[in-house]
Amino acid sequence: MTGDDHRRGRDGSARPDQRGQSTVELAMALPFIATLVMLVLQSAFVARDQVLVVHAARAAVREASVGADDERVTGAARRVVGDATVDIQRGREVGAEVRVRVVHRSVTDLPLVGPLLPDPTVTAEAVMRLEGAAP
């Protein structure tokens, strides 16, 4: 008999007491693997929201830099992130700084891991020079 022969029956198949062992091991590990995958996915969703908030801040400050009113600036940010909170600070003369800060609460609602994680707040700020007359 070779080293592996003691694990196999005479016909070369696995012994009856070892059949299904890998299935049971997978069944035991599957909840941990699924939870880990969900955590990675939730992290990716929060990272996506951060990128969207940065884009919203850039779009809003671009709108503000040409002299648009606050409603149009807020609308530009909310076209990217629907429930964004927008804070606009600007000077009145051409060349003054325009600063837009966009805040968004990223909802963590994936099954299994969503209730375990707090909803992070993602923030972005963008600054440009005022090019047109301020409203």
PDB file of C-alpha atoms in Angstrom:
ATOM      1  CA  MET A   1       0.000   0.000   0.000  1.00  0.00           C
ATOM      2  CA  THR A   2       1.170   3.514  -0.755  1.00  0.00           C
ATOM      3  CA  GLY A   3       0.698   6.498   1.571  1.00  0.00           C
ATOM      4  CA  ASP A   4      -2.699   7.457   0.068  1.00  0.00           C
ATOM      5  CA  ASP A   5      -4.056   3.916  -0.177  1.00  0.00           C
ATOM      6  CA  HIS A   6      -5.134   3.810   3.472  1.00  0.00           C
ATOM      7  CA  ARG A   7      -7.618   6.653   2.760  1.00  0.00           C
ATOM      8  CA  ARG A   8      -9.277   4.914  -0.159  1.00  0.00           C
ATOM      9  CA  GLY A   9     -11.287   1.776  -0.507  1.00  0.00           C
ATOM     10  CA  ARG A  10     -10.295  -1.178  -2.729  1.00  0.00           C
ATOM     11  CA  ASP A  11     -11.965   0.370  -5.776  1.00  0.00           C
ATOM     12  CA  GLY A  12     -10.072   3.701  -5.371  1.00  0.00           C
ATOM     13  CA  SER A  13     -13.081   5.733  -4.200  1.00  0.00           C
ATOM     14  CA  ALA A  14     -13.114   7.768  -0.971  1.00  0.00           C
ATOM     15  CA  ARG A  15     -14.003   5.838   2.157  1.00  0.00           C
ATOM     16  CA  PRO A  16     -17.623   6.253   3.299  1.00  0.00           C
ATOM     17  CA  ASP A  17     -16.657   8.101   6.467  1.00  0.00           C
ATOM     18  CA  GLN A  18     -14.915  10.857   4.459  1.00  0.00           C
ATOM     19  CA  ARG A  19     -17.549  11.526   1.818  1.00  0.00           C
ATOM     20  CA  GLY A  20     -19.001  15.016   2.072  1.00  0.00           C
ATOM     21  CA  GLN A  21     -16.254  16.367   4.332  1.00  0.00           C
ATOM     22  CA  SER A  22     -15.375  19.211   1.965  1.00  0.00           C
ATOM     23  CA  THR A  23     -19.077  20.039   1.543  1.00  0.00           C
ATOM     24  CA  VAL A  24     -19.492  20.362   5.303  1.00  0.00           C
ATOM     25  CA  GLU A  25     -16.340  22.503   5.548  1.00  0.00           C
ATOM     26  CA  LEU A  26     -17.630  24.797   2.802  1.00  0.00           C
ATOM     27  CA  ALA A  27     -21.027  25.035   4.481  1.00  0.00           C
ATOM     28  CA  MET A  28     -19.340  26.067   7.714  1.00  0.00           C
ATOM     29  CA  ALA A  29     -17.132  28.687   6.036  1.00  0.00           C
ATOM     30  CA  LEU A  30     -19.774  30.110   3.680  1.00  0.00           C
ATOM     31  CA  PRO A  31     -21.384  32.560   6.166  1.00  0.00           C
ATOM     32  CA  PHE A  32     -17.994  34.092   6.934  1.00  0.00           C
ATOM     33  CA  ILE A  33     -17.113  34.341   3.247  1.00  0.00           C
ATOM     34  CA  ALA A  34     -20.490  35.918   2.432  1.00  0.00           C
ATOM     35  CA  THR A  35     -20.113  38.457   5.253  1.00  0.00           C
ATOM     36  CA  LEU A  36     -16.614  39.362   4.070  1.00  0.00           C
ATOM     37  CA  VAL A  37     -17.849  39.848   0.496  1.00  0.00           C
ATOM     38  CA  MET A  38     -20.706  42.059   1.751  1.00  0.00           C
ATOM     39  CA  LEU A  39     -18.276  44.181   3.807  1.00  0.00           C
ATOM     40  CA  VAL A  40     -16.039  44.692   0.771  1.00  0.00           C
ATOM     41  CA  LEU A  41     -19.072  45.567  -1.349  1.00  0.00           C
ATOM     42  CA  GLN A  42     -20.339  48.063   1.236  1.00  0.00           C
ATOM     43  CA  SER A  43     -16.893  49.697   1.337  1.00  0.00           C
ATOM     44  CA  ALA A  44     -17.001  50.008  -2.447  1.00  0.00           C
ATOM     45  CA  PHE A  45     -20.412  51.713  -2.247  1.00  0.00           C
ATOM     46  CA  VAL A  46     -19.113  54.247   0.272  1.00  0.00           C
ATOM     47  CA  ALA A  47     -16.077  54.902  -1.950  1.00  0.00           C
ATOM     48  CA  ARG A  48     -18.429  55.408  -4.917  1.00  0.00           C
ATOM     49  CA  ASP A  49     -20.445  57.915  -2.882  1.00  0.00           C
ATOM     50  CA  GLN A  50     -17.250  59.803  -2.020  1.00  0.00           C
ATOM     51  CA  VAL A  51     -16.355  60.070  -5.707  1.00  0.00           C
ATOM     52  CA  LEU A  52     -19.874  61.291  -6.514  1.00  0.00           C
ATOM     53  CA  VAL A  53     -19.715  63.939  -3.770  1.00  0.00           C
ATOM     54  CA  VAL A  54     -16.387  65.207  -5.127  1.00  0.00           C
ATOM     55  CA  HIS A  55     -17.951  65.401  -8.593  1.00  0.00           C
ATOM     56  CA  ALA A  56     -20.986  67.229  -7.162  1.00  0.00           C
ATOM     57  CA  ALA A  57     -18.747  69.784  -5.427  1.00  0.00           C
ATOM     58  CA  ARG A  58     -16.833  70.409  -8.646  1.00  0.00           C
ATOM     59  CA  ALA A  59     -20.021  70.819 -10.664  1.00  0.00           C
ATOM     60  CA  ALA A  60     -21.474  73.203  -8.094  1.00  0.00           C
ATOM     61  CA  VAL A  61     -18.356  75.367  -7.796  1.00  0.00           C
ATOM     62  CA  ARG A  62     -18.133  75.541 -11.588  1.00  0.00           C
ATOM     63  CA  GLU A  63     -21.695  76.863 -11.641  1.00  0.00           C
ATOM     64  CA  ALA A  64     -20.966  79.311  -8.814  1.00  0.00           C
ATOM     65  CA  SER A  65     -17.792  80.610 -10.446  1.00  0.00           C
ATOM     66  CA  VAL A  66     -19.707  81.981 -13.437  1.00  0.00           C
ATOM     67  CA  GLY A  67     -22.023  83.939 -11.176  1.00  0.00           C
ATOM     68  CA  ALA A  68     -25.039  81.621 -10.912  1.00  0.00           C
ATOM     69  CA  ASP A  69     -27.445  82.119  -8.035  1.00  0.00           C
ATOM     70  CA  ASP A  70     -27.482  79.768  -5.034  1.00  0.00           C
ATOM     71  CA  GLU A  71     -30.453  77.803  -6.350  1.00  0.00           C
ATOM     72  CA  ARG A  72     -28.630  76.890  -9.572  1.00  0.00           C
ATOM     73  CA  VAL A  73     -25.464  76.011  -7.642  1.00  0.00           C
ATOM     74  CA  THR A  74     -27.401  73.724  -5.307  1.00  0.00           C
ATOM     75  CA  GLY A  75     -29.222  72.221  -8.294  1.00  0.00           C
ATOM     76  CA  ALA A  76     -25.909  71.419  -9.993  1.00  0.00           C
ATOM     77  CA  ALA A  77     -24.762  69.479  -6.920  1.00  0.00           C
ATOM     78  CA  ARG A  78     -28.089  67.707  -6.483  1.00  0.00           C
ATOM     79  CA  ARG A  79     -28.120  66.528 -10.095  1.00  0.00           C
ATOM     80  CA  VAL A  80     -25.133  64.389  -9.108  1.00  0.00           C
ATOM     81  CA  VAL A  81     -26.097  63.535  -5.507  1.00  0.00           C
ATOM     82  CA  GLY A  82     -29.827  63.912  -4.951  1.00  0.00           C
ATOM     83  CA  ASP A  83     -29.919  64.587  -1.206  1.00  0.00           C
ATOM     84  CA  ALA A  84     -26.728  66.592  -0.883  1.00  0.00           C
ATOM     85  CA  THR A  85     -26.388  69.463   1.554  1.00  0.00           C
ATOM     86  CA  VAL A  86     -24.636  72.359  -0.175  1.00  0.00           C
ATOM     87  CA  ASP A  87     -22.835  75.243   1.543  1.00  0.00           C
ATOM     88  CA  ILE A  88     -21.729  78.146  -0.689  1.00  0.00           C
ATOM     89  CA  GLN A  89     -19.251  80.837   0.322  1.00  0.00           C
ATOM     90  CA  ARG A  90     -18.199  83.503  -2.132  1.00  0.00           C
ATOM     91  CA  GLY A  91     -16.910  87.003  -2.471  1.00  0.00           C
ATOM     92  CA  ARG A  92     -18.675  89.594  -4.590  1.00  0.00           C
ATOM     93  CA  GLU A  93     -15.942  90.877  -6.916  1.00  0.00           C
ATOM     94  CA  VAL A  94     -14.451  89.082  -9.922  1.00  0.00           C
ATOM     95  CA  GLY A  95     -11.397  87.082  -8.891  1.00  0.00           C
ATOM     96  CA  ALA A  96     -12.627  86.386  -5.360  1.00  0.00           C
ATOM     97  CA  GLU A  97     -12.707  82.814  -4.108  1.00  0.00           C
ATOM     98  CA  VAL A  98     -15.848  80.742  -4.439  1.00  0.00           C
ATOM     99  CA  ARG A  99     -15.959  77.772  -2.062  1.00  0.00           C
ATOM    100  CA  VAL A 100     -18.601  75.043  -2.221  1.00  0.00           C
ATOM    101  CA  ARG A 101     -18.867  72.284   0.358  1.00  0.00           C
ATOM    102  CA  VAL A 102     -21.085  69.265  -0.341  1.00  0.00           C
ATOM    103  CA  VAL A 103     -22.119  66.844   2.414  1.00  0.00           C
ATOM    104  CA  HIS A 104     -23.904  63.534   1.868  1.00  0.00           C
ATOM    105  CA  ARG A 105     -24.852  60.695   4.232  1.00  0.00           C
ATOM    106  CA  SER A 106     -23.932  57.385   2.610  1.00  0.00           C
ATOM    107  CA  VAL A 107     -26.581  54.863   3.614  1.00  0.00           C
ATOM    108  CA  THR A 108     -25.251  51.410   4.488  1.00  0.00           C
ATOM    109  CA  ASP A 109     -28.197  49.156   3.735  1.00  0.00           C
ATOM    110  CA  LEU A 110     -26.732  45.923   2.407  1.00  0.00           C
ATOM    111  CA  PRO A 111     -28.181  42.788   3.981  1.00  0.00           C
ATOM    112  CA  LEU A 112     -26.182  41.281   6.855  1.00  0.00           C
ATOM    113  CA  VAL A 113     -23.664  44.119   7.185  1.00  0.00           C
ATOM    114  CA  GLY A 114     -25.764  47.273   6.696  1.00  0.00           C
ATOM    115  CA  PRO A 115     -27.282  47.248  10.187  1.00  0.00           C
ATOM    116  CA  LEU A 116     -23.862  46.588  11.709  1.00  0.00           C
ATOM    117  CA  LEU A 117     -22.199  49.634  10.160  1.00  0.00           C
ATOM    118  CA  PRO A 118     -22.967  53.281  10.883  1.00  0.00           C
ATOM    119  CA  ASP A 119     -23.937  55.498   7.958  1.00  0.00           C
ATOM    120  CA  PRO A 120     -20.782  57.482   7.147  1.00  0.00           C
ATOM    121  CA  THR A 121     -20.973  61.128   6.103  1.00  0.00           C
ATOM    122  CA  VAL A 122     -18.898  61.912   3.032  1.00  0.00           C
ATOM    123  CA  THR A 123     -17.800  65.471   2.370  1.00  0.00           C
ATOM    124  CA  ALA A 124     -16.054  67.295  -0.449  1.00  0.00           C
ATOM    125  CA  GLU A 125     -15.026  70.886  -0.952  1.00  0.00           C
ATOM    126  CA  ALA A 126     -14.061  72.676  -4.145  1.00  0.00           C
ATOM    127  CA  VAL A 127     -12.646  76.168  -4.668  1.00  0.00           C
ATOM    128  CA  MET A 128     -12.501  78.343  -7.802  1.00  0.00           C
ATOM    129  CA  ARG A 129     -12.180  82.030  -8.630  1.00  0.00           C
ATOM    130  CA  LEU A 130     -15.289  84.034  -9.432  1.00  0.00           C
ATOM    131  CA  GLU A 131     -15.327  84.719 -13.167  1.00  0.00           C
ATOM    132  CA  GLY A 132     -18.656  86.501 -13.562  1.00  0.00           C
ATOM    133  CA  ALA A 133     -20.614  88.988 -11.519  1.00  0.00           C
ATOM    134  CA  ALA A 134     -22.036  87.541  -8.319  1.00  0.00           C
ATOM    135  CA  PRO A 135     -25.833  87.618  -7.989  1.00  0.00           C
TER     136      PRO A 135
END
